[in-house]
mmCIF file of C-alpha atoms in Angstrom:
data_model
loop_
_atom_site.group_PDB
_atom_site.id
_atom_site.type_symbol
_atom_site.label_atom_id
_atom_site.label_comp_id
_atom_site.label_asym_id
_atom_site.label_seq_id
_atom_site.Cartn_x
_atom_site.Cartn_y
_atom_site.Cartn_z
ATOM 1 C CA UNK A 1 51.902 -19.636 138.576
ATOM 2 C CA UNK A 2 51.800 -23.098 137.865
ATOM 3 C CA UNK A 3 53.043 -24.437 134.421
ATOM 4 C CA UNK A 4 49.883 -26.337 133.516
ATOM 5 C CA UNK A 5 48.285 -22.948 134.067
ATOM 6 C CA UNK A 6 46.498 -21.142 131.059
ATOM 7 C CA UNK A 7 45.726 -17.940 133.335
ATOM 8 C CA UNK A 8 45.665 -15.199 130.693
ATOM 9 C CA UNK A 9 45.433 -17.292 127.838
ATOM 10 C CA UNK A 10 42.601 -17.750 124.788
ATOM 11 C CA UNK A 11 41.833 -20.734 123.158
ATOM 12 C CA UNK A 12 39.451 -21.401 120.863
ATOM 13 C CA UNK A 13 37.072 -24.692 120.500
ATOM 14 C CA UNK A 14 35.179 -26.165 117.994
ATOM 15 C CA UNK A 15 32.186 -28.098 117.925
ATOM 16 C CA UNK A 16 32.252 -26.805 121.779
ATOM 17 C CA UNK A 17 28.611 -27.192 122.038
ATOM 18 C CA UNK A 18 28.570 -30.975 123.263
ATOM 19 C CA UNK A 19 30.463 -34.512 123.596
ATOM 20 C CA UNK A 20 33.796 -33.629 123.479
ATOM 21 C CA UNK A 21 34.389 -30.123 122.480
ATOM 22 C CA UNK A 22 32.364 -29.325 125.435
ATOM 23 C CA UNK A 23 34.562 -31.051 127.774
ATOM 24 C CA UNK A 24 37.366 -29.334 126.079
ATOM 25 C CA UNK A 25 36.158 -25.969 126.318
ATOM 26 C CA UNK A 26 35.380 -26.410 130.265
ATOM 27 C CA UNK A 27 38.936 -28.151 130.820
ATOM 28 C CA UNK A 28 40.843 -25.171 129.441
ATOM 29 C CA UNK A 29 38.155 -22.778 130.702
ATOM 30 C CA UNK A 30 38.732 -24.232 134.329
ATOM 31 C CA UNK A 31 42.795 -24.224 133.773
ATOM 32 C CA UNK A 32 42.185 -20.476 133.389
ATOM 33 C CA UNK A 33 41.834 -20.061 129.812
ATOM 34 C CA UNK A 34 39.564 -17.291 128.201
ATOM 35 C CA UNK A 35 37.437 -19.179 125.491
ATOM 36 C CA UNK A 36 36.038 -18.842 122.334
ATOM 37 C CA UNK A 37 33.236 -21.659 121.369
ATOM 38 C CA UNK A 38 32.132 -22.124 117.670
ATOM 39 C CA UNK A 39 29.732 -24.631 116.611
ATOM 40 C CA UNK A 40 26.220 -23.687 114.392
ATOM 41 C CA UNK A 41 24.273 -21.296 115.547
ATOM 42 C CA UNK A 42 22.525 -21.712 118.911
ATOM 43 C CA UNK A 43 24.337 -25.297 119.339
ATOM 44 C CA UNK A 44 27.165 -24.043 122.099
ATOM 45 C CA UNK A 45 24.517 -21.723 124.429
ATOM 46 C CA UNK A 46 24.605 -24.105 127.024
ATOM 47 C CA UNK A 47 28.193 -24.950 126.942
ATOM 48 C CA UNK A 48 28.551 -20.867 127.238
ATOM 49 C CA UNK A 49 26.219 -20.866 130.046
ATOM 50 C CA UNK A 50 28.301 -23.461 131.933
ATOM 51 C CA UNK A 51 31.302 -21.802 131.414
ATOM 52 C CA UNK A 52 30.135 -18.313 133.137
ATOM 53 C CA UNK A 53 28.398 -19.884 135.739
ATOM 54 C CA UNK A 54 31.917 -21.134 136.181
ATOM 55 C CA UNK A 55 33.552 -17.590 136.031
ATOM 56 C CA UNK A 56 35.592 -18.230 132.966
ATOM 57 C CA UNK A 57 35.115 -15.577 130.151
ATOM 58 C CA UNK A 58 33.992 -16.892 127.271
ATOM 59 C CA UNK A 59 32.161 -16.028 123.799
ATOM 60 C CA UNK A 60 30.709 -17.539 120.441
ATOM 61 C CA UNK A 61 31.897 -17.247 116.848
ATOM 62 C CA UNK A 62 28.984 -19.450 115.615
ATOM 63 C CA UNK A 63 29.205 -21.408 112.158
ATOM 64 C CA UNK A 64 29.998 -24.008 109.725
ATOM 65 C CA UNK A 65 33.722 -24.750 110.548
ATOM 66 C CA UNK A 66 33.798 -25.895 106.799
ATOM 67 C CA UNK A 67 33.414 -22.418 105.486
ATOM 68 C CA UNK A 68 36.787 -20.038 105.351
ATOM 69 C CA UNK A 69 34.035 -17.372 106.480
ATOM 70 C CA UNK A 70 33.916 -19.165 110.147
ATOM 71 C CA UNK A 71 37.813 -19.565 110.422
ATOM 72 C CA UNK A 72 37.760 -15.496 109.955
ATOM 73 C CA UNK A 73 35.206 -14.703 112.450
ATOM 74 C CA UNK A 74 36.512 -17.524 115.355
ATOM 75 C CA UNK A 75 40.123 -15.281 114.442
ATOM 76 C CA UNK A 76 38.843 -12.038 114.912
ATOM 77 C CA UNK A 77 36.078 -12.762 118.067
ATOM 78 C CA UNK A 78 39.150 -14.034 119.739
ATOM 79 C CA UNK A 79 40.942 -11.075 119.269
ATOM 80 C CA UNK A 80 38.639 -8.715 119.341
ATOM 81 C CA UNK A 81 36.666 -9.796 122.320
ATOM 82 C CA UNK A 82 39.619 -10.953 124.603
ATOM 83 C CA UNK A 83 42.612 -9.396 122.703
ATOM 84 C CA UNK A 84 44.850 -12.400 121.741
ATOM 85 C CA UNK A 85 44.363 -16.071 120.313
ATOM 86 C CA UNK A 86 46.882 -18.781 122.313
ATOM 87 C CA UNK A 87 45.900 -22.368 121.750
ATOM 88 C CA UNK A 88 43.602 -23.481 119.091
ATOM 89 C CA UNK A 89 41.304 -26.972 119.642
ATOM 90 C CA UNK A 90 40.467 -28.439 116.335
ATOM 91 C CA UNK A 91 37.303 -30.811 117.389
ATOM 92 C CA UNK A 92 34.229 -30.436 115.292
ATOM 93 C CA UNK A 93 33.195 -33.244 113.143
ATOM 94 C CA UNK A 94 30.564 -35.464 111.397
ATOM 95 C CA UNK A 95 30.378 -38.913 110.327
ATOM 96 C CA UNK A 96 28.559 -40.404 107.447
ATOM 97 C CA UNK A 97 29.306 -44.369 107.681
ATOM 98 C CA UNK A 98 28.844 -46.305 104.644
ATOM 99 C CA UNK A 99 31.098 -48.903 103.132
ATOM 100 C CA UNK A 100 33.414 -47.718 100.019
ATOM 101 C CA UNK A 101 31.224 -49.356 97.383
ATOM 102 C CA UNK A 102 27.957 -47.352 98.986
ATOM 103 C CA UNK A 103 29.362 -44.251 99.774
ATOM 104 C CA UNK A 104 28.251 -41.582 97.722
ATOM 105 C CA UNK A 105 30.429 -38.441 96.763
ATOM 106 C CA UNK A 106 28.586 -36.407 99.054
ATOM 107 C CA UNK A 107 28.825 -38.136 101.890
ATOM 108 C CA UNK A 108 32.620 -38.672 100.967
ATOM 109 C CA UNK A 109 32.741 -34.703 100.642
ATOM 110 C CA UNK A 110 31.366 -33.393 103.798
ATOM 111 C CA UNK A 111 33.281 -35.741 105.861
ATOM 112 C CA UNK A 112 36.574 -34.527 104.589
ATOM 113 C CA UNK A 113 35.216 -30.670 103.889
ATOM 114 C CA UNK A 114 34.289 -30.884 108.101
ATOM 115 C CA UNK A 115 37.116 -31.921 109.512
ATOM 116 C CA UNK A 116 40.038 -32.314 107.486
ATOM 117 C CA UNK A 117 39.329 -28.727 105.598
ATOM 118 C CA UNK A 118 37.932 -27.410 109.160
ATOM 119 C CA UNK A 119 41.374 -27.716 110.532
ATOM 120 C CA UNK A 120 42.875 -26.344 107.904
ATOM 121 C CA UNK A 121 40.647 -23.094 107.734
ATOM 122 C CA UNK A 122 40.910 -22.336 111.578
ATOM 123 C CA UNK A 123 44.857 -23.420 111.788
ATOM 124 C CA UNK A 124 45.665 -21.101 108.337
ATOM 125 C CA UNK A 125 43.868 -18.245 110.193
ATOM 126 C CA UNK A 126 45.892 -18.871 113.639
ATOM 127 C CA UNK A 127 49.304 -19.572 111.642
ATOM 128 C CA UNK A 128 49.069 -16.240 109.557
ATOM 129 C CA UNK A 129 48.316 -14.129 112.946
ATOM 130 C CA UNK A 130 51.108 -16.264 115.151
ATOM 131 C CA UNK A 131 53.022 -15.047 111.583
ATOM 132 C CA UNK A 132 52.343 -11.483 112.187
ATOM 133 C CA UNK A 133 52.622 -11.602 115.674
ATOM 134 C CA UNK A 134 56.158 -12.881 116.086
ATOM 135 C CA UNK A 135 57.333 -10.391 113.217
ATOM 136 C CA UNK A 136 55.857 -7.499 114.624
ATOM 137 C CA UNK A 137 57.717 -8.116 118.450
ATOM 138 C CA UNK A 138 60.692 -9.943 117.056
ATOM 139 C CA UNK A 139 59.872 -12.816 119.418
ATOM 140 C CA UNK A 140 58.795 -16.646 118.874
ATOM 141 C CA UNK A 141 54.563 -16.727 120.641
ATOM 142 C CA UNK A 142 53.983 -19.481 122.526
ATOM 143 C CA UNK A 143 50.872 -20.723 120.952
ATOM 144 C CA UNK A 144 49.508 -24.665 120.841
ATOM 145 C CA UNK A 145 47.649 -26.504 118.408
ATOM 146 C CA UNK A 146 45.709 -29.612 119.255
ATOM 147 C CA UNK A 147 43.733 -31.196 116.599
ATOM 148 C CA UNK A 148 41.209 -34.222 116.493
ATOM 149 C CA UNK A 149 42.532 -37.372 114.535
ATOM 150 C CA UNK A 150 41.227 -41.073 114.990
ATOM 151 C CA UNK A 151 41.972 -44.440 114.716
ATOM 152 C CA UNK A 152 40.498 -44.913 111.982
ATOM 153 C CA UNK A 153 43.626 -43.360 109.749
ATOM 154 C CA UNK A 154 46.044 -45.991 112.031
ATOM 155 C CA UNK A 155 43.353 -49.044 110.871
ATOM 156 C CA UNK A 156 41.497 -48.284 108.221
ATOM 157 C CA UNK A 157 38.099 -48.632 109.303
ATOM 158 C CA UNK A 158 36.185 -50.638 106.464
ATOM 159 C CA UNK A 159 33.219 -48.837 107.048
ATOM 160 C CA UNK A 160 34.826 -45.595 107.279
ATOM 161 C CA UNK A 161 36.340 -44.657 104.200
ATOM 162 C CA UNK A 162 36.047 -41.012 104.567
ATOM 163 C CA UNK A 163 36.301 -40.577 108.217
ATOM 164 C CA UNK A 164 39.689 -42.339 107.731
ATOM 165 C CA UNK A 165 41.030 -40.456 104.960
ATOM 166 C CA UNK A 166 40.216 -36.962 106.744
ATOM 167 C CA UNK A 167 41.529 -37.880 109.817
ATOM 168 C CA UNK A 168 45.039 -39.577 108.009
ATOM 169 C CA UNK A 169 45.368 -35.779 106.220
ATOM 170 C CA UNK A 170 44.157 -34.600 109.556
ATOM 171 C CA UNK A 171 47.451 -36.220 111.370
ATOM 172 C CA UNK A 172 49.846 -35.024 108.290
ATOM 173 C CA UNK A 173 48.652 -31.244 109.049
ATOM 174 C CA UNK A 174 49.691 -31.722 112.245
ATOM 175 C CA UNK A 175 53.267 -32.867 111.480
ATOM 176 C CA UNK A 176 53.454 -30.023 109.096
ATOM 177 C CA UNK A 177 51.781 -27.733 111.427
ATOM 178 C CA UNK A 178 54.671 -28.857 113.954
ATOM 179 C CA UNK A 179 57.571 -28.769 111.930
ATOM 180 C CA UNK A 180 56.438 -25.546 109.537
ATOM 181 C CA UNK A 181 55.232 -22.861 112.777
ATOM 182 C CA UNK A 182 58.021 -24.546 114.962
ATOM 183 C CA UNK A 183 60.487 -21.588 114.619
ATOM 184 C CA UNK A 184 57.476 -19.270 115.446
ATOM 185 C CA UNK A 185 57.252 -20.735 118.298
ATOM 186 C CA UNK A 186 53.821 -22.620 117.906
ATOM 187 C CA UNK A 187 53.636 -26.529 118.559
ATOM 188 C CA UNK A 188 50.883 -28.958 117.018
ATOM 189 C CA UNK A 189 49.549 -32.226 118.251
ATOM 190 C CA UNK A 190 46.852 -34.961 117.219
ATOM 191 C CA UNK A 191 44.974 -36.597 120.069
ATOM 192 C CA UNK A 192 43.548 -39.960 118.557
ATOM 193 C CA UNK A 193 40.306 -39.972 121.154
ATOM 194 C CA UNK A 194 37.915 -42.570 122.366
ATOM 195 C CA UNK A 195 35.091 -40.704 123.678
ATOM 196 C CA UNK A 196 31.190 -42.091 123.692
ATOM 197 C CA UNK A 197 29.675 -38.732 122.159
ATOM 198 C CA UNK A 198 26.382 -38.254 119.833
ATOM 199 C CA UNK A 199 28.768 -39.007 116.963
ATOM 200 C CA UNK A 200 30.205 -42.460 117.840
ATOM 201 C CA UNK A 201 27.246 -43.624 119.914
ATOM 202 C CA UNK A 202 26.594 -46.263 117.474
ATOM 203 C CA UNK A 203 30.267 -46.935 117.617
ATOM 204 C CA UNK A 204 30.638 -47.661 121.398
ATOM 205 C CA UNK A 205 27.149 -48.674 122.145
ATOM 206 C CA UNK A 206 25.991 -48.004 125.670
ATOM 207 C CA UNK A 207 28.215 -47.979 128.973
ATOM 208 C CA UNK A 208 28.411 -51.672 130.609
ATOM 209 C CA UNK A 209 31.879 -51.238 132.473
ATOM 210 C CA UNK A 210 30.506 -50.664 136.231
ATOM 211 C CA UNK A 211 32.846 -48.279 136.590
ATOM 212 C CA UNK A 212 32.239 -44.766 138.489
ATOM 213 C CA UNK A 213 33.056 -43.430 135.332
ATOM 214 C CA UNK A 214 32.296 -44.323 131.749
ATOM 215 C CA UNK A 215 35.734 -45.067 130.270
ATOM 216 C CA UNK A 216 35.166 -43.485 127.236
ATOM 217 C CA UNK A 217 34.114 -40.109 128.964
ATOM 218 C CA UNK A 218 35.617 -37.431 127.251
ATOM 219 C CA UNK A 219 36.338 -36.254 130.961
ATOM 220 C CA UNK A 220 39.363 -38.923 129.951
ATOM 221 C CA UNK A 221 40.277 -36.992 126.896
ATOM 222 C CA UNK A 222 39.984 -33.873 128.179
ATOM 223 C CA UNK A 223 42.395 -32.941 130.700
ATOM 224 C CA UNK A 224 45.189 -34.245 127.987
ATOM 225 C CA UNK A 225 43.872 -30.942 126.113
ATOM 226 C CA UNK A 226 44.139 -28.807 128.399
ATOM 227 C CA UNK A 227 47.686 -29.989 129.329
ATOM 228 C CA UNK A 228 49.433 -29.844 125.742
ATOM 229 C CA UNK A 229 48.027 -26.311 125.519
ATOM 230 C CA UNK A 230 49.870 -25.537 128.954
ATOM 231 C CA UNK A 231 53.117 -23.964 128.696
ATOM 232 C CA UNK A 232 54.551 -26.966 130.717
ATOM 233 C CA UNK A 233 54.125 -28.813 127.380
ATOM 234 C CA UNK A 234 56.308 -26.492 125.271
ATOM 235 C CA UNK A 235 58.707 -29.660 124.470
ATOM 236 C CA UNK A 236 55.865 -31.776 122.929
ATOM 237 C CA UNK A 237 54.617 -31.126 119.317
ATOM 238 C CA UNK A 238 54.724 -33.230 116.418
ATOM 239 C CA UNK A 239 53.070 -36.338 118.484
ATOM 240 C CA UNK A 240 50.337 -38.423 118.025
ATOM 241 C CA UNK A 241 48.485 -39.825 121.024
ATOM 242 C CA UNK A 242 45.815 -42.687 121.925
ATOM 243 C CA UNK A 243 43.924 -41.400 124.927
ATOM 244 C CA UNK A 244 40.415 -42.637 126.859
ATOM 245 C CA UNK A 245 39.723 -44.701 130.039
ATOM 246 C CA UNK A 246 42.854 -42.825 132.020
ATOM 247 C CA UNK A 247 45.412 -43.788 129.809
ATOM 248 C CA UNK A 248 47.539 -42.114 127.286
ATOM 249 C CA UNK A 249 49.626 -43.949 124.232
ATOM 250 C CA UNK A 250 52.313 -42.076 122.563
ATOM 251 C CA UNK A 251 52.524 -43.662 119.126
ATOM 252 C CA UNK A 252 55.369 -43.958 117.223
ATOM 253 C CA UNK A 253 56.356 -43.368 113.079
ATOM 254 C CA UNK A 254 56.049 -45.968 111.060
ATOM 255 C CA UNK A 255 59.265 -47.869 110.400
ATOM 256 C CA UNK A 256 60.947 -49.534 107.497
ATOM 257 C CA UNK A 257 60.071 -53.344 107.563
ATOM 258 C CA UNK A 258 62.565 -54.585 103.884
ATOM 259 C CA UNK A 259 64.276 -52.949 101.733
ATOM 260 C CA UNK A 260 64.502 -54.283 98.270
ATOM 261 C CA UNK A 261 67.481 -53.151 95.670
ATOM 262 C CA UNK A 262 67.506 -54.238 91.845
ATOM 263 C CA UNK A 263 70.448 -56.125 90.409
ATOM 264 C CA UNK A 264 70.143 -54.081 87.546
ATOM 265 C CA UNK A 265 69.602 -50.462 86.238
ATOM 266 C CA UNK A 266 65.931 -50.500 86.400
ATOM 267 C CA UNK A 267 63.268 -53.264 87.925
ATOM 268 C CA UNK A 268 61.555 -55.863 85.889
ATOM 269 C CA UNK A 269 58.779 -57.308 86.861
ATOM 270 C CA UNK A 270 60.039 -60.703 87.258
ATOM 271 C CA UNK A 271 63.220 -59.630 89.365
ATOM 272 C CA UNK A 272 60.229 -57.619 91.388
ATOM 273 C CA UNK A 273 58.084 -60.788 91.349
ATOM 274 C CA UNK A 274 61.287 -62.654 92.681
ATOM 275 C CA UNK A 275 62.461 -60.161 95.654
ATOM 276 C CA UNK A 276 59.499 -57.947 96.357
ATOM 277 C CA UNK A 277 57.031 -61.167 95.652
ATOM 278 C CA UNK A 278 59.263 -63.452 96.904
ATOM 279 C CA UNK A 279 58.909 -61.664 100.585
ATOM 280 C CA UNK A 280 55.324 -62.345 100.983
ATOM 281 C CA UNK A 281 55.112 -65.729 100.318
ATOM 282 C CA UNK A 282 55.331 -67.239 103.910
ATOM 283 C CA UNK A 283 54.740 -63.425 104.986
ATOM 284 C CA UNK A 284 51.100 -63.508 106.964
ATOM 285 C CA UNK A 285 48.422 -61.739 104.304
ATOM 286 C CA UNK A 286 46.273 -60.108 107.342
ATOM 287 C CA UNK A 287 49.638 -58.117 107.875
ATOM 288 C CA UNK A 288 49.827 -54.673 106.054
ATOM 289 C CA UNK A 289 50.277 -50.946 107.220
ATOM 290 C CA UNK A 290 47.317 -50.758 109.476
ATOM 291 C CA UNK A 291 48.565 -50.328 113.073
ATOM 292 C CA UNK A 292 45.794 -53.238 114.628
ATOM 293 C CA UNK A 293 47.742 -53.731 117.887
ATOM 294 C CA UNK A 294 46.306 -50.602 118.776
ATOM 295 C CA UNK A 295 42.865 -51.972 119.494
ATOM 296 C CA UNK A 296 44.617 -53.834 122.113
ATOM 297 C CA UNK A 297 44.906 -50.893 124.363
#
């Protein structure tokens, strides 16, 4: 059996019922996985329907992804309706644009209550079962994690304020999802996608390219799922990735630009205004954290 093969394996999906949770759930479905699609009720019938006329095996565990409720019952469909739980596929999402000074706290709220405490819910509920597993056989599982960050946490979209702050935690429960489940034997990635879905169709506009296919198809995104969860990717975790229009980025951690030391016992704030200051006075002012050479890709 091949490596990228995920014969005999379940994964879960969410927000499976279209953009790019659907093409998620049909690229692990065709890689042999057994699947289990949540989204709200009656959203992911189709994407079910597609994946038995397929062949694949597949099920719902239908609901808000934001309530601990749906993290139990996408747990226990996947074990009780196929008998194990292998890779989890953090996707679902919402957006609710609005520049800082015009967002209001609800619209701050469900942003970060979808997908930042969505992940959380569903990868708690995994963890504590990988837990349970590899105590009760006395063996590490082999078990994946792929969740959904953006951009938008590398840039800082302006108009985003939310959407960037869930999907910067988003990428930070990865890393600790990596480095706290490693000895369990589970591994955790962030895929940074650019897909045209329902959600970012006012992001992307319309498909000009004249290519045979749209470049930001999540048919691009996709098949990068499907391979982390593949045993062939047991050596990648902890990673952040850039992927649409047939190309993948690996990013890298940020890195240490100065280093600034008192003279003294403590700082004051004209020795800071001197050597901290003193740095970013011919330094450009449109530099700061955000990782803009990114939109070059």
């Amino acid at each position: 059996m091949s490596e990228t093969s995920l014969d005999g394996r379940v994964a879960v999906v969410t927000g499976a019922g279209a953009g790019l949770g659907r093409a998620e759930a049909l690229a692990v479905a065709r890689a042999g996985a057994r699947v289990v699609l949540n989204d709200l009720p009656g959203a992911a019938d189709e994407t079910l329907d597609e994946l038995t006329s397929l062949g694949a095996e597949a099920a719902i565990a239908a609901g808000d992804i934001g309530e601990a409720s749906t993290a139990s019952l996408i747990v226990e469909t996947a074990l009780q309706k196929f008998g194990s739980l292998d890779i989890v596929v953090n996707n679902a999402g919402v957006t609710r644009d609005r520049m800082l000074f015009n967002m209001s706290d609800d619209e701050f709220d469900l942003v970060v209550r979808i997908h930042l405490r969505g992940h959380f819910l569903l990868s708690r509920n995994a963890a504590a079962h990988w837990k349970r597993v590899a105590k009760e056989t006395g063996q590490p599982v082999d078990a994946s994690v792929i969740n959904t960050a953006s951009e938008a946490f590398l840039t800082g979209s302006p108009g985003q304020a939310n959407y960037a702050a869930a999907k910067a935690g988003i990428t930070a429960l990865t890393l600790s999802t990596a480095r706290g489940l490693s000895r369990i034997g589970v591994r955790a990635n962030a895929i940074c996608p650019r897909a045209r879905t329902a959600m970012t169709a006012a992001v992307f506009g319309p498909d000009d390219s004249g290519s045979g296919i749209d470049p930001y198809s999540a048919d691009h995104v996709a098949p990068l799922v499907a391979y982390l969860a593949s045993p062939a990717a047991r050596r990648i975790s902890g990673q952040v990735f850039v992927v649409y229009g047939g190309m993948v980025a690996l990013m890298a951690a940020p890195v240490v630009e100065q280093r600034f030391d008192t003279e003294g016992d403590l700082w004051s704030t004209e020795e800071l205004d001197r050597t901290l200051g003193g740095f970013f006075v011919d330094r450009d002012p449109g530099t700061s954290f955000a990782a803009d050479s990114i939109l070059s890709l």
